[in-house]
XYZ file of C-alpha atoms in Angstrom:
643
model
C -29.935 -83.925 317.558
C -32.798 -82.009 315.896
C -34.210 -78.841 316.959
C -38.170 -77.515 316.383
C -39.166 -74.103 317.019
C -42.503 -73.083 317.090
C -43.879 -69.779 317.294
C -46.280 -69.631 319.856
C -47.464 -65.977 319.853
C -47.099 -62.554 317.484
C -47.635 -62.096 313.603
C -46.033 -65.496 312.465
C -48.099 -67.564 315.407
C -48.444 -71.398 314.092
C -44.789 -71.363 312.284
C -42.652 -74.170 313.044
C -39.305 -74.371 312.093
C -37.461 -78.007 312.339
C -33.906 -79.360 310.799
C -30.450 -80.494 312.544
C -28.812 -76.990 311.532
C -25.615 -75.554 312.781
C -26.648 -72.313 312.728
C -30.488 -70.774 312.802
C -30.710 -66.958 312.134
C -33.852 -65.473 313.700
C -34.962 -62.202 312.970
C -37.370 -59.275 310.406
C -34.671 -59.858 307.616
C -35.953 -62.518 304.902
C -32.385 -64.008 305.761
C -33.040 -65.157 308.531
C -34.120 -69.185 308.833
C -36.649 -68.015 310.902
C -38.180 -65.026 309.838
C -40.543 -63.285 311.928
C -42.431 -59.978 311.087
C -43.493 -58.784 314.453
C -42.134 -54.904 314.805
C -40.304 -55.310 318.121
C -38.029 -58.161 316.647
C -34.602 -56.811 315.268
C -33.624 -57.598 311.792
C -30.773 -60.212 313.298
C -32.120 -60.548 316.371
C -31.114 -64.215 317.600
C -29.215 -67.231 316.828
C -29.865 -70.905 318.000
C -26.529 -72.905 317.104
C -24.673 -76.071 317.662
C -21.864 -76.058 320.321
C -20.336 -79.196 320.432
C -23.070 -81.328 321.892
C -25.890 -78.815 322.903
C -27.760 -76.281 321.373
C -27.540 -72.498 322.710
C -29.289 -69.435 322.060
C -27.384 -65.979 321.289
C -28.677 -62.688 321.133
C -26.948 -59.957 318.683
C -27.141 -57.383 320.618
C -31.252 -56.389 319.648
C -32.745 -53.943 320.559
C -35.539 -55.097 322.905
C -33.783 -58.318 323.903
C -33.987 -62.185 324.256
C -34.788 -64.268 327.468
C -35.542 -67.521 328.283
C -38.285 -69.221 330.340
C -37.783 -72.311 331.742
C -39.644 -74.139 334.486
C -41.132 -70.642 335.911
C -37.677 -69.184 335.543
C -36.863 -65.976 333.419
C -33.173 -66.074 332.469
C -32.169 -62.538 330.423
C -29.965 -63.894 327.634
C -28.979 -60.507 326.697
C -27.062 -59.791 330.106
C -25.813 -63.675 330.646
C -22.179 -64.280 329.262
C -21.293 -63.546 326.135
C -24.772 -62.797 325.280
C -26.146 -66.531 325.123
C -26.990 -69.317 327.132
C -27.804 -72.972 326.908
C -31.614 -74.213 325.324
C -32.899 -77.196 326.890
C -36.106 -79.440 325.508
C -39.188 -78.016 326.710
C -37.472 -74.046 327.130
C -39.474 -70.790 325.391
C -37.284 -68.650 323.807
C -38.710 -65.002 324.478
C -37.754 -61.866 321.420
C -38.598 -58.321 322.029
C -41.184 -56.802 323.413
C -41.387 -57.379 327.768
C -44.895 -57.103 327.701
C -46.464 -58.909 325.299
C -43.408 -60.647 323.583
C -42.847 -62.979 320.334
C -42.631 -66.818 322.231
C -40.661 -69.614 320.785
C -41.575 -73.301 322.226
C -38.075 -75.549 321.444
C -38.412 -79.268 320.938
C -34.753 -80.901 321.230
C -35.025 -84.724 319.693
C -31.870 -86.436 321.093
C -32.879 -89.749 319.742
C -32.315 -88.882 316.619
C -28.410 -88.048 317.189
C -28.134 -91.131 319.187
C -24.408 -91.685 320.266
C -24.154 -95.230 321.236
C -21.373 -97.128 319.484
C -18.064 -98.581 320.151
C -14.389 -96.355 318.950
C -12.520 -99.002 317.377
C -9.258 -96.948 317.217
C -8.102 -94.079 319.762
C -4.891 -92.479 320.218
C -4.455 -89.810 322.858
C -1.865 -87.391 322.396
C 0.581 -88.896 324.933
C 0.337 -91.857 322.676
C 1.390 -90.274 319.737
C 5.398 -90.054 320.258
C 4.803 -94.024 320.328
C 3.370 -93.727 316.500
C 6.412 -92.503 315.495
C 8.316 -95.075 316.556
C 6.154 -97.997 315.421
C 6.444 -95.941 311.872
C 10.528 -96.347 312.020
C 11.008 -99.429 310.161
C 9.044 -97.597 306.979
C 11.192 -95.155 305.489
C 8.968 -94.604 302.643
C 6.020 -93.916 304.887
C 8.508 -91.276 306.881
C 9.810 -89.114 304.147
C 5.977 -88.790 302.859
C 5.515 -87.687 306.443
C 8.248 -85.355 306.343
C 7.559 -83.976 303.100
C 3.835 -83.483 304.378
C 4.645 -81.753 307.402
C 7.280 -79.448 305.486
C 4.365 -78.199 303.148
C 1.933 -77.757 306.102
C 4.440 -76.184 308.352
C 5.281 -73.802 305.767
C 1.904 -72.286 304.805
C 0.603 -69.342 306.524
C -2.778 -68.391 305.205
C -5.551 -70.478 306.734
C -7.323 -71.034 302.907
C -3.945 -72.513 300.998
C -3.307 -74.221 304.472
C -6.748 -76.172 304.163
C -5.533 -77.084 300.887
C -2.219 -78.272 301.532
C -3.619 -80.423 304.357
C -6.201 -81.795 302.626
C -3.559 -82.768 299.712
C -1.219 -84.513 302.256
C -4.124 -86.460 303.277
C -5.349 -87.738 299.702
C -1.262 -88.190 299.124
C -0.983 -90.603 302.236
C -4.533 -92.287 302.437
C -5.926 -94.084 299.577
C -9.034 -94.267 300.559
C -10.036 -90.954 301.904
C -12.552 -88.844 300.112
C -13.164 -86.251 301.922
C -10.968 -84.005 304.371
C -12.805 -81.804 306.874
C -11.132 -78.567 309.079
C -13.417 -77.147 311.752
C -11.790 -74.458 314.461
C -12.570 -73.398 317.540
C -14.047 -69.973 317.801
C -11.973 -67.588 319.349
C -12.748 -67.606 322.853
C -12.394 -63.716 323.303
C -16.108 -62.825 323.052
C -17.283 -63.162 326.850
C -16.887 -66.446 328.055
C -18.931 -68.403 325.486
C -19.611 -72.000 325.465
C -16.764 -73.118 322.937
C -17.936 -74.068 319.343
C -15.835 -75.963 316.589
C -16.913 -74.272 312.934
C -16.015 -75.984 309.616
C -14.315 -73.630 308.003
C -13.333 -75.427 305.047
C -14.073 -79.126 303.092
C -11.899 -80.367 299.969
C -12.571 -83.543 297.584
C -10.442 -85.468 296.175
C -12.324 -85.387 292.926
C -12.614 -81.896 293.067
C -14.386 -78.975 294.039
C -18.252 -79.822 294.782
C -21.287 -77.366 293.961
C -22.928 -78.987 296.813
C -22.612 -78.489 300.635
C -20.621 -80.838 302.096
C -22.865 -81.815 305.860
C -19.921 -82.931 308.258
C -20.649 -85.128 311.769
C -21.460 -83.469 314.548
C -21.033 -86.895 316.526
C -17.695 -87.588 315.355
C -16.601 -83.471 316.414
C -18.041 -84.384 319.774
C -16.511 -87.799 319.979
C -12.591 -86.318 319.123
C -13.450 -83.324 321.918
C -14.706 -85.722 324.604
C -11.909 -88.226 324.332
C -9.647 -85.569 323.987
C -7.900 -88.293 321.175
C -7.497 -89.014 317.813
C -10.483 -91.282 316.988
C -11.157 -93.744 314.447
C -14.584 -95.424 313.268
C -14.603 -98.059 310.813
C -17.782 -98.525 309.995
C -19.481 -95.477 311.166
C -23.038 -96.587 310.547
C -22.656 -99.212 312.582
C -20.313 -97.983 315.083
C -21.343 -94.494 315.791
C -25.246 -95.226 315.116
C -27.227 -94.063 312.327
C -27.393 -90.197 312.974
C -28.883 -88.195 311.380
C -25.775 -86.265 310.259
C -23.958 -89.468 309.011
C -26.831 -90.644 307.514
C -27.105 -87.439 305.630
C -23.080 -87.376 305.199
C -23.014 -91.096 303.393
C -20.205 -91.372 305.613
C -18.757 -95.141 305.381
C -16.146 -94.896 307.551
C -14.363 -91.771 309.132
C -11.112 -90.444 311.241
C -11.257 -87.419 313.539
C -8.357 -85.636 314.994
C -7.596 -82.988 317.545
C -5.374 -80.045 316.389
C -3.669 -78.813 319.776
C -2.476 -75.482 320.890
C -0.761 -77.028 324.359
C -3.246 -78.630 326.228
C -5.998 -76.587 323.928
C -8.335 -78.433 321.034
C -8.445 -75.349 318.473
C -9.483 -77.776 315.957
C -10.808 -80.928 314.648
C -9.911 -82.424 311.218
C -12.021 -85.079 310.019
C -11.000 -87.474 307.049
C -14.011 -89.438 305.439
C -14.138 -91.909 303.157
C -17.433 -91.747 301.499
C -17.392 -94.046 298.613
C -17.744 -97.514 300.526
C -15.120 -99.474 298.951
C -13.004 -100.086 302.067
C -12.643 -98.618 305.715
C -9.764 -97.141 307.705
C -7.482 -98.513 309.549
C -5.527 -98.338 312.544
C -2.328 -97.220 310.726
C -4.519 -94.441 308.857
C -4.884 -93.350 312.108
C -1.544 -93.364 313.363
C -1.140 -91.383 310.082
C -3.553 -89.055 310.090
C -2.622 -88.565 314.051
C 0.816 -87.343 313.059
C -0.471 -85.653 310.236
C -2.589 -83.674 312.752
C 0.193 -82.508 315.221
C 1.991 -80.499 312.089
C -1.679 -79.119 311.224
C -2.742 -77.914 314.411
C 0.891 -75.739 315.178
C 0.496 -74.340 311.568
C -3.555 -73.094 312.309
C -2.270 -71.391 315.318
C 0.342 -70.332 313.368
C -2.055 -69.279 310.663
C -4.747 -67.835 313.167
C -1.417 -65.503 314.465
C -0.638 -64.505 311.164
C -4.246 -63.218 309.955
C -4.480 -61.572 313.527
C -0.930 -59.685 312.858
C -2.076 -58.587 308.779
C -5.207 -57.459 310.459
C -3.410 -55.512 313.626
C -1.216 -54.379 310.508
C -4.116 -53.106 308.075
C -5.319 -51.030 311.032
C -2.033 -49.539 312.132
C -1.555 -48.376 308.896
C -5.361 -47.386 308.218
C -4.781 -45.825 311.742
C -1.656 -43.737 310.211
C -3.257 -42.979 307.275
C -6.202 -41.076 308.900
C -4.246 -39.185 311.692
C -1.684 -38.032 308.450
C -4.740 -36.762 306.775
C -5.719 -35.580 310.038
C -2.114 -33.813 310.334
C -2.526 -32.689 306.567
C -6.019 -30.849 307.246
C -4.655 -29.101 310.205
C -1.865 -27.716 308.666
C -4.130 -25.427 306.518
C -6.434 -24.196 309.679
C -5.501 -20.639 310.201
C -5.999 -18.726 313.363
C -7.757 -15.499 312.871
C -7.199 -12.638 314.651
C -5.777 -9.261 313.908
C -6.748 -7.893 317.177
C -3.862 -6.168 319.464
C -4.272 -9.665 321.814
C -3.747 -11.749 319.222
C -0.604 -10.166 317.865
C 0.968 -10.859 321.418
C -0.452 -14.229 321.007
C 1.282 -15.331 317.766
C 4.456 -13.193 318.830
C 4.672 -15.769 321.815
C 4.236 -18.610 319.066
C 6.812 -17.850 316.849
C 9.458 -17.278 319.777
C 9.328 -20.813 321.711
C 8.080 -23.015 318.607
C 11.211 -24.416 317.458
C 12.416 -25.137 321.337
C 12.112 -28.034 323.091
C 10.127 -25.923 325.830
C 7.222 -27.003 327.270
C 4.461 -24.322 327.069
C 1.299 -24.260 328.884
C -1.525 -22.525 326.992
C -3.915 -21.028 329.733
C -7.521 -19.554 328.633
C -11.327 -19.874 328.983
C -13.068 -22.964 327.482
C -13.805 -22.180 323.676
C -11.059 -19.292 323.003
C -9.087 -21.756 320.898
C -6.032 -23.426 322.688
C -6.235 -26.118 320.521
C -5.721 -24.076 317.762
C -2.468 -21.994 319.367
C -0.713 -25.427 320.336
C -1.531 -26.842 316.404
C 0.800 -23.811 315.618
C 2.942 -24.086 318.051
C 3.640 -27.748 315.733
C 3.446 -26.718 312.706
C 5.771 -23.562 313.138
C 8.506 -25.550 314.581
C 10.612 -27.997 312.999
C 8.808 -30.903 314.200
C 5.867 -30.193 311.525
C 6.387 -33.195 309.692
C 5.503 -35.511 312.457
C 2.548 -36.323 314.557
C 0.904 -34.193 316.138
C -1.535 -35.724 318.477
C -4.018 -34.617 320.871
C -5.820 -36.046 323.791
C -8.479 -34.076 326.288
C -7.890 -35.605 329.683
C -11.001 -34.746 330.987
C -12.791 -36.821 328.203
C -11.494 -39.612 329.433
C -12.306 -41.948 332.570
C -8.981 -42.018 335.016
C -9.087 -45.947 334.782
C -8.344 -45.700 331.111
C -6.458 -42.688 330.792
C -3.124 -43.946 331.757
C -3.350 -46.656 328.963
C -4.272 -43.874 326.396
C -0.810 -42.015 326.985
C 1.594 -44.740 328.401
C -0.265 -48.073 326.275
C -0.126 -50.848 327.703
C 0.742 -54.890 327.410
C -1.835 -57.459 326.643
C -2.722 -59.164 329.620
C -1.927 -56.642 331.656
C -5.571 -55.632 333.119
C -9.197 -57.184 332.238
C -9.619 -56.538 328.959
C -6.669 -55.968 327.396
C -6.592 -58.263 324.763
C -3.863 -57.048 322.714
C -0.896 -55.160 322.865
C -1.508 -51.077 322.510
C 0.688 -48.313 321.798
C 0.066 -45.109 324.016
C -0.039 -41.596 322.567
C 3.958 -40.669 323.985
C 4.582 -43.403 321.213
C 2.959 -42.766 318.378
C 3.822 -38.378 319.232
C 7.866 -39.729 318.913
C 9.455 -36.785 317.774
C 5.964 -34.783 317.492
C 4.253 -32.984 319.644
C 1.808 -34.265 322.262
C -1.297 -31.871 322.895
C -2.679 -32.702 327.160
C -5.736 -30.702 326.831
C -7.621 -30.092 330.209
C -4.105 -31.275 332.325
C -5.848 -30.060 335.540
C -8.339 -32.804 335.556
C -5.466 -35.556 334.839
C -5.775 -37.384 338.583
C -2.587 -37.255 340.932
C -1.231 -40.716 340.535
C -0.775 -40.158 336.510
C 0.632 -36.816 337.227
C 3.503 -38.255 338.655
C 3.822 -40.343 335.646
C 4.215 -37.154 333.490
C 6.306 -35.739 335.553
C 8.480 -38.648 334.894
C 8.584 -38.022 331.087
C 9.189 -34.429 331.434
C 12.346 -34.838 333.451
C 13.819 -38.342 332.146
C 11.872 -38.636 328.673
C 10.706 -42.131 328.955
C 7.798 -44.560 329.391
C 6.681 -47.261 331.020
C 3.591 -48.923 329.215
C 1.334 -50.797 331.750
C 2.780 -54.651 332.094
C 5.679 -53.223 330.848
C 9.254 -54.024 332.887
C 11.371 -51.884 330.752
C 11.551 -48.316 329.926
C 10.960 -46.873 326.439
C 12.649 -43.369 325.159
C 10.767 -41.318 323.619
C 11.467 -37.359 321.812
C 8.074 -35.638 322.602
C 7.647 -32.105 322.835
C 4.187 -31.087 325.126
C 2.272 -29.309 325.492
C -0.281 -28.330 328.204
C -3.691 -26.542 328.374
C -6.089 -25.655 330.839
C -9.113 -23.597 331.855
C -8.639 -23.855 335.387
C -6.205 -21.359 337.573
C -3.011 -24.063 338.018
C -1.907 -21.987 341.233
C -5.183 -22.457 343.018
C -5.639 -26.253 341.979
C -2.170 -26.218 343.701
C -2.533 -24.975 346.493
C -5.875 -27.125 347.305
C -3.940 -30.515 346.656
C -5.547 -31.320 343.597
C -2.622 -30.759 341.205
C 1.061 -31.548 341.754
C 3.777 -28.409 342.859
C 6.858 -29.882 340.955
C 4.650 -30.516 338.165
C 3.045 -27.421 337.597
C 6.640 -25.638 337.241
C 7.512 -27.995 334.894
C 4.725 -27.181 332.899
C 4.472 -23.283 332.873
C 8.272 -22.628 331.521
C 6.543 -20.405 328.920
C 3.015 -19.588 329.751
C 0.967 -18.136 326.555
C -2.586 -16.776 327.720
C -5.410 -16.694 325.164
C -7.697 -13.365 325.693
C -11.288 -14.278 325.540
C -13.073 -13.418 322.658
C -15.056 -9.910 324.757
C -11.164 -8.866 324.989
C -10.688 -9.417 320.914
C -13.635 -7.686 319.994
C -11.645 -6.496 316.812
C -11.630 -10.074 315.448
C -15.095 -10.854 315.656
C -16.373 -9.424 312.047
C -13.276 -11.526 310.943
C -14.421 -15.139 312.886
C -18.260 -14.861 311.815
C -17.433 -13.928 308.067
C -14.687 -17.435 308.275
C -17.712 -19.557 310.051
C -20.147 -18.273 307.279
C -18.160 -19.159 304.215
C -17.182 -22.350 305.954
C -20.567 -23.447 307.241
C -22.191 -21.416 303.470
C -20.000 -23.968 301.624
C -20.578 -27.265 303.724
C -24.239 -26.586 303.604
C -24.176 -25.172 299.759
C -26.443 -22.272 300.706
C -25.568 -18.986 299.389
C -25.666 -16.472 301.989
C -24.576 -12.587 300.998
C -23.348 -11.795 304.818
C -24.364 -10.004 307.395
C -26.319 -6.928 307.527
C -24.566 -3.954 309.768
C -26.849 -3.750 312.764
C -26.260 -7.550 312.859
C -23.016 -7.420 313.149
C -23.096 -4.566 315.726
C -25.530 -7.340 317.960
C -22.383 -10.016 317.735
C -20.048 -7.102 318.097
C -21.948 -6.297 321.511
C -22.756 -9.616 322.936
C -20.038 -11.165 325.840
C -19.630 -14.250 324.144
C -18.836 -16.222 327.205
C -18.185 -19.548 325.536
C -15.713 -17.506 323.341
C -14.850 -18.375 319.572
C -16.679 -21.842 320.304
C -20.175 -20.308 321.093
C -19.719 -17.574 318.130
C -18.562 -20.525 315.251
C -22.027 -22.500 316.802
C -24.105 -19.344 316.454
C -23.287 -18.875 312.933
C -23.537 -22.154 311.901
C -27.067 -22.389 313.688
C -27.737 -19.129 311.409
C -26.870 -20.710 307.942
C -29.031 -23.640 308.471
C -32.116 -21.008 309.148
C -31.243 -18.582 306.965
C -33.281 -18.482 303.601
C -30.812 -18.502 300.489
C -29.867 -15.039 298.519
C -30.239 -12.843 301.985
C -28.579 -11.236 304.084
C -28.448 -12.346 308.039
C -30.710 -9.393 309.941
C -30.897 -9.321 313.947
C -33.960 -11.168 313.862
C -32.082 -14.064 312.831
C -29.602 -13.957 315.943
C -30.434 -16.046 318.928
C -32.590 -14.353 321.528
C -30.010 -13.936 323.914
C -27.934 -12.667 321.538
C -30.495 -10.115 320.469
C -31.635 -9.521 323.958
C -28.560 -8.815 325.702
C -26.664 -6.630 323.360
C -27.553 -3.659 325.660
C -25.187 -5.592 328.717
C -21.543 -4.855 328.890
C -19.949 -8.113 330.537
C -20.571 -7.230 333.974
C -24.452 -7.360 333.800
C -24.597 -2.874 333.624
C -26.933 -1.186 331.342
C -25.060 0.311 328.859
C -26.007 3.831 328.548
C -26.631 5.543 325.041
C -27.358 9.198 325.513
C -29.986 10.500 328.132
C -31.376 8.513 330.482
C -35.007 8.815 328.963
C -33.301 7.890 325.290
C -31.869 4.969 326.511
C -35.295 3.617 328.129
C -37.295 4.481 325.295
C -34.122 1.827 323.437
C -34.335 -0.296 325.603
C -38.475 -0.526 325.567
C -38.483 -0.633 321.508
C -36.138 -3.567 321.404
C -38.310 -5.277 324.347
C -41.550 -4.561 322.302
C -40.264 -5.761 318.665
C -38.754 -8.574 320.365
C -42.099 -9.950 321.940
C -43.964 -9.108 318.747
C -41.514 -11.540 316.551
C -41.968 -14.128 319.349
C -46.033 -14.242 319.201
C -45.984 -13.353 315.149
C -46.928 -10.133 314.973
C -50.237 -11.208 317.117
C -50.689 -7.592 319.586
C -53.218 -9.393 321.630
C -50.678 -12.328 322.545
C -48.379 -9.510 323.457
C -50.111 -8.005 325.185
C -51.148 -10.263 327.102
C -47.474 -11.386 327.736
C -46.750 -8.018 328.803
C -48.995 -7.651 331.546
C -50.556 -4.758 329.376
C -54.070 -4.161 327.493
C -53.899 -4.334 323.723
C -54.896 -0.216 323.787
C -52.153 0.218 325.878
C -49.711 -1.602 323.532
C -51.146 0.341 320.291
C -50.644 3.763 321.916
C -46.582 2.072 323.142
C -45.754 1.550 319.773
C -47.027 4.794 317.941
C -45.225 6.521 320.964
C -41.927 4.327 319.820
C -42.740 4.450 316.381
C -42.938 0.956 315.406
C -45.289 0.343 312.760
C-alpha cells in the first residue's frame, strides 16, 4: 500500500508527498518528510505510519492540534487514544490552526500492496511440539538446535541478541540471506493500534551501507495467521508488492515470537539471491528457532527495562544525596531571644526517636527547623526527605508515602517505592499534615504505633526505622475538634511541640535575614550591591512581614534584580507596601512619633514623596491624584520642606 499526501491549503499549497514509507514525519523542521512552513504547524507536529495493515495518523502532542475530516465528520486526533487514529482513502488530515487550518488530502493505493497469493507452508504454534518430534530421527539437526537455542537463550541485550539469532539462522539454513527482527511496540502508550518495528537486519555477507526495505505483506501475513509462514516463491505467491518487489525477495519465512498468547515479534528470514527457495523443513527450523527467540526478546525487553529502572534509581539517589549534601550547609539565622528557645528545643529531642510537630505561620521556616532537627541527630547520614501534603491531590498522595504495586490502580505501570522507604532510617518531613485527608491519617497512625507499611497492592507488611516529623500552619486542636483531623493522631504527633515565632516577633533577626538574602541573591545574580542604607533598613525593620522570612527573602531578591550595581538599596527601592505601611504596628494603629501634629505632618511628607516617585516627579499628575490644585501642592511641600 502507497500513501499520497497533498497539501491542499497554507504556505506549501500544491505539495504532494507519495512513497510506501513506514514512517512520515510532518512538521516546520527540515526533518520532517513532509515539511511544511505554515507558523501554526509544530516543528514535529504529526506522523502518518504503517501499523500492520493500515495506515494511522499520530499527533506529538502540538501545539494547536491534528483532526481528521472524513465524510462531514471532524474526529480530534489529539484527544482520541493514544493520540492517533486510523486514515482511510479519501480522509483530510487537518494541522494547526481551527480556523483557517493547513489541509492534507490522503490517497491510499491498495492495489499496489495487493495480497492475493497462496501460503505454501504454515505452522501454528500448537503445531510446533509436533516439529520436534518429526526432527527426532536427526541428531545432527538437534544438537545444532540445541546449541542455537543455548546461545540465544543466553544473551540479554536486544543488539548482540539480533546477532546471535541472525548467526543461528545463517548456521542452520543454507540458503538464507537475510534475517529480519521487527517488535511490537510497547503497548503502554494509550491504547494504540499495535505496530511491529524492524529493529534490526543482518547479512550474511556482511554489514550493508544500504537500507535493507523488509515486507510489510509477509509481517501482516505471520500476524493474521497467527503462524509461522512460509512462501516459496514470493513473487509469485504473495503477488508482486511493491515492498517485495523493492526487497528482491525470492523466497521468504516469517515467524511469530510469542510472549503467551502475545505476538511481540516477527522474524523474517529471506533469501534474496535466487538460487533456490525454502522449504518446509526450513520452516520447521526456523519455527523452533523462533520459540527460543521470542522468550529471550521478552527476556531482553525485561532486562533493558530493569538497567533503565536501575539508571534512574541511582540518578534518583544521586540527586536527593546532593540534595542532602546542600542542605547540610543551610544555616538558620537568628540570634533573636525566640530563636534561642527555638534551637534550645532542637538540640534537646534531635537525637530521640520522638516525633516533634513544628507549629508556625506559613513562611517562618519549619522546613528549615525539621532539616536540623536531621542533621543534629545521629541519623544525618541518611535521607532526609520531604513531602508537602497539601501539594499533592489525595488520590495520589497515599502512593507518594506508602508506594505502591504495579497493577495495582490505572496507571500504575511499574512498581514504586513510597517516601517511608526510601526515609529508612532517615527522617521523613509531612509538611502541611492538617490537610492529609482522614482515611490516610489512619494509615500514619499505623506507622507511628507499629512502624510498618503497606504499599498499595501490597499483601504483606514492610518495617521500616523512620523518624517524623510533622508541620503545620493550622491550629491542630481546632481541626480536631471540627472532625477534620484525627484525636489519637494528633497526640501522637505533638509529643514535643516546637513553635516558630513569626518573623514581627524576631524583629532582632531581620538586619541578619536581608543581609544573608542579599549576598545570596548579589552572588546568583553577579551584581555587586554595597547593602542597605539605614532608613532602609529601619522600613524592613518596621514592616509586619506577614508572610514571614518567605515574603522578606522574596523582597530582597525582587530588590537585587532592580537595583543598579555599586549602590546602596534606599527606601525608594522597597515595595510600596513596604514603604507605605512602615507607620502600622501589626494591628492596623498609627504609630505615634511625638505630638500629634508631628506625626501628621510624617505621615503627610511620606504620602506626598510617595505620590511624587509614582507620577515621576510630574506635580500636576499629583496633584491631580490628590484631589488637590497644583498651587495647593507647591505651598504642601515648602510647608513640609520637600524640595
Amino acid at each position: 500500500m502507497t500513501v499520497r499526501l497533498e497539501v491542499l491549503s497554507g504556505e506549501e499549497k500544491g505539495k504532494v508527498f507519495e512513497g510506501d514509507n513506514d514512517l512520515i514525519r510532518i512538521g516546520r523542521s527540515e526533518s520532517n518528510e513532509l515539511v511544511l512552513q505554515d507558523w501554526h504547524v509544530s516543528g514535529e507536529h504529526a506522523l502518518v505510519l504503517w501499523a500492520v495493515d493500515r495506515y494511522v495518523i499520530r499527533d506529538l502532542q502540538s501545539t494547536n492540534g491534528t483532526r481528521l475530516w472524513r465524510g462531514g465528520e471532524v474526529i480530534d486526533v489529539s484527544k482520541s487514544a493514544g493520540r492517533e487514529a486510523v486514515i482511510c482513502d479519501g480522509d483530510e488530515i487537518w494541522l494547526g490552526d481551527v480556523e483557517s487550518p493547513v489541509k492534507l488530502k490522503v490517497r491510499l493505493d491498495i492495489s499496489a500492496e495487493s495480497e492475493q497469493g497462496r501460503v505454501v507452508g504454515l505452522r501454528r504454534v500448537a503445531e510446533i511440539s509436533r516439529v520436534e518430534a518429526d526432527l527426532e530421527s536427526d541428531a545432527a539437526l538437534l544438537r545444532l538446535l540445541y546449541e542455537a537455542q543455548k546461545e540465544i537463550a543466553g544473551t540479554l541485550e536486544i543488539e548482540p541478541l539480533i546477532d546471535a539469532v541472525a548467526r543461528q539462522v545463517f548456521r542452520l539454513l543454507p540458503l538464507a540471506t537475510h534475517v529480519t527482527v521487527a517488535l511490537r511496540e510497547d503497548e503502554g502508550d494509550g491504547g494504540r493500534l499495535p505496530r511491529y518495528v524492524p529493529v534490526g537486519t543482518r547479512l550474511r555477507r556482511g554489514p550493508s551501507t544500504e537500507p535493507i526495505p523488509i515486507s510489510r505483506s509477509i509481517v501482516k501475513r505471520v500476524v493474521e495467521e497467527r503462524a509461522a509462514v512460509l512462501v516459496a516463491d514470493a513473487k509469485r505467491e504473495v503477488g508482486e508488492t511493491a515492498s517485495i518487489i523493492k526487497a528482491h525477495i525470492y523466497s521468504t519465512i516469517g515467524v511469530p515470537l510469542w510472549r503467551g498468547e502475545e505476538i511481540i515479534g516477527v522474524l523474517q528470514v529471506d533469501n534474496r539471491d535466487g538460487t533456490g527457495i525454502f522449504r518446509q523443513r526450513d520452516l520447521d527450523v526456523v519455527a523452533l528457532l523462533g520459540q527460543s527467540a521470542g522468550q529471550a526478546f521478552c527476556h531482553a525487553q525485561l532486562y533493558h527495562k530493569l538497567r533503565i529502572a536501575e539508571e534512574r534509581e541511582r540518578r534518583e539517589n544521586l540527586f536527593l544525596k546532593k540534595r542532602e549534601e546542600k542542605r547540610r550547609e543551610v544555616m538558620i539565622i537568628g540570634e533573636s531571644e525566640a530563636m534561642r528557645r527555638v534551637f534550645d528545643h532542637v538540640r534537646r529531642v534531635a537525637n530521640t526517636r520522638v516525633t516533634v510537630l513544628i507549629e508556625g505561620e506559613t513562611g517562618v521556616g519549619k522546613e528549615l527547623v525539621a532539616s536540623a532537627l536531621h542533621y543534629w541527630s545521629d541519623r544525618r547520614d541518611r535521607l532526609f526527605v520531604a513531602q508537602n501534603c497539601a501539594a499533592v491531590p489525595d488520590n495520589l498522595l497515599e502512593s507518594e508515602l506508602f508506594g505502591h504495586k504495579r497493577g495495582s490502580f490505572t496507571g500504575a505501570t511499574e512498581d514504586k517505592k513510597g517516601l517511608f522507604e526510601l526515609a529508612d532510617g532517615g527522617t521523613l518531613f509531612l509538611d502541611e499534615v492538617a490537610e492529609m485527608p482522614l482515611q490516610l491519617q489512619a494509615k500514619l497512625l499505623r506507622v507511628l504505633q507499629e512502624g510498618e507499611i503497606r504499599p498499595i497492592g501490597h499483601t504483606k507488611t514492610i518495617k521500616v526505622d523512620v523518624r517524623i516529623v510533622a508541620a503545620t500552619n493550622k491550629k491542630l486542636e481546632k481541626e480536631v475538634a471540627e472532625g477534620r483531623f484525627r484525636e489519637d493522631l494528633y497526640y501522637r504527633l505533638k509529643v514535643f511541640p516546637i513553635q516558630v515565632p513569626p518573623l514581627r516577633e524576631r524583629v532582632a533577626d531581620i538586619p541578619h535575614l536581608a543581609n544573608y538574602f542579599l549576598r545570596k541573591y548579589s552572588t546568583e545574580f553577579g551584581k555587586h550591591v554595597l547593602g542597605f542604607s539605614q532608613e532602609a533598613m529601619e522600613h524592613l525593620c518596621r514592616y509586619s512581614w506577614p508572610g514571614n522570612v518567605r515574603e522578606l527573602e522574596n523582597e530582597v531578591q525582587r530588590i537585587v534584580i532592580q537595583a543598579e550595581e555599586g549602590e546602596f538599596i534606599r527606601p525608594e527601592h522597597l515595595s510600596p507596601r513596604i514603604y507605605r505601611i512602615e507607620e502600622l504596628n501589626p494591628e492596623g494603629r498609627l504609630l505615634l512619633r511625638g505630638s500629634l501634629r508631628e506625626t501628621m505632618e510624617e505621615l503627610e511628607r511620606r504620602v506626598l514623596r510617595e505620590a511624587l516617585q509614582i507620577y515621576g516627579g510630574n506635580k500636576s499628575q499629583t496633584a491631580r491624584a490628590l484631589g488637590i490644585t497644583r498651587e495647593g501642592l507647591h505651598k504642601k511641600l515648602k510647608a513640609l520642606g520637600i524640595g
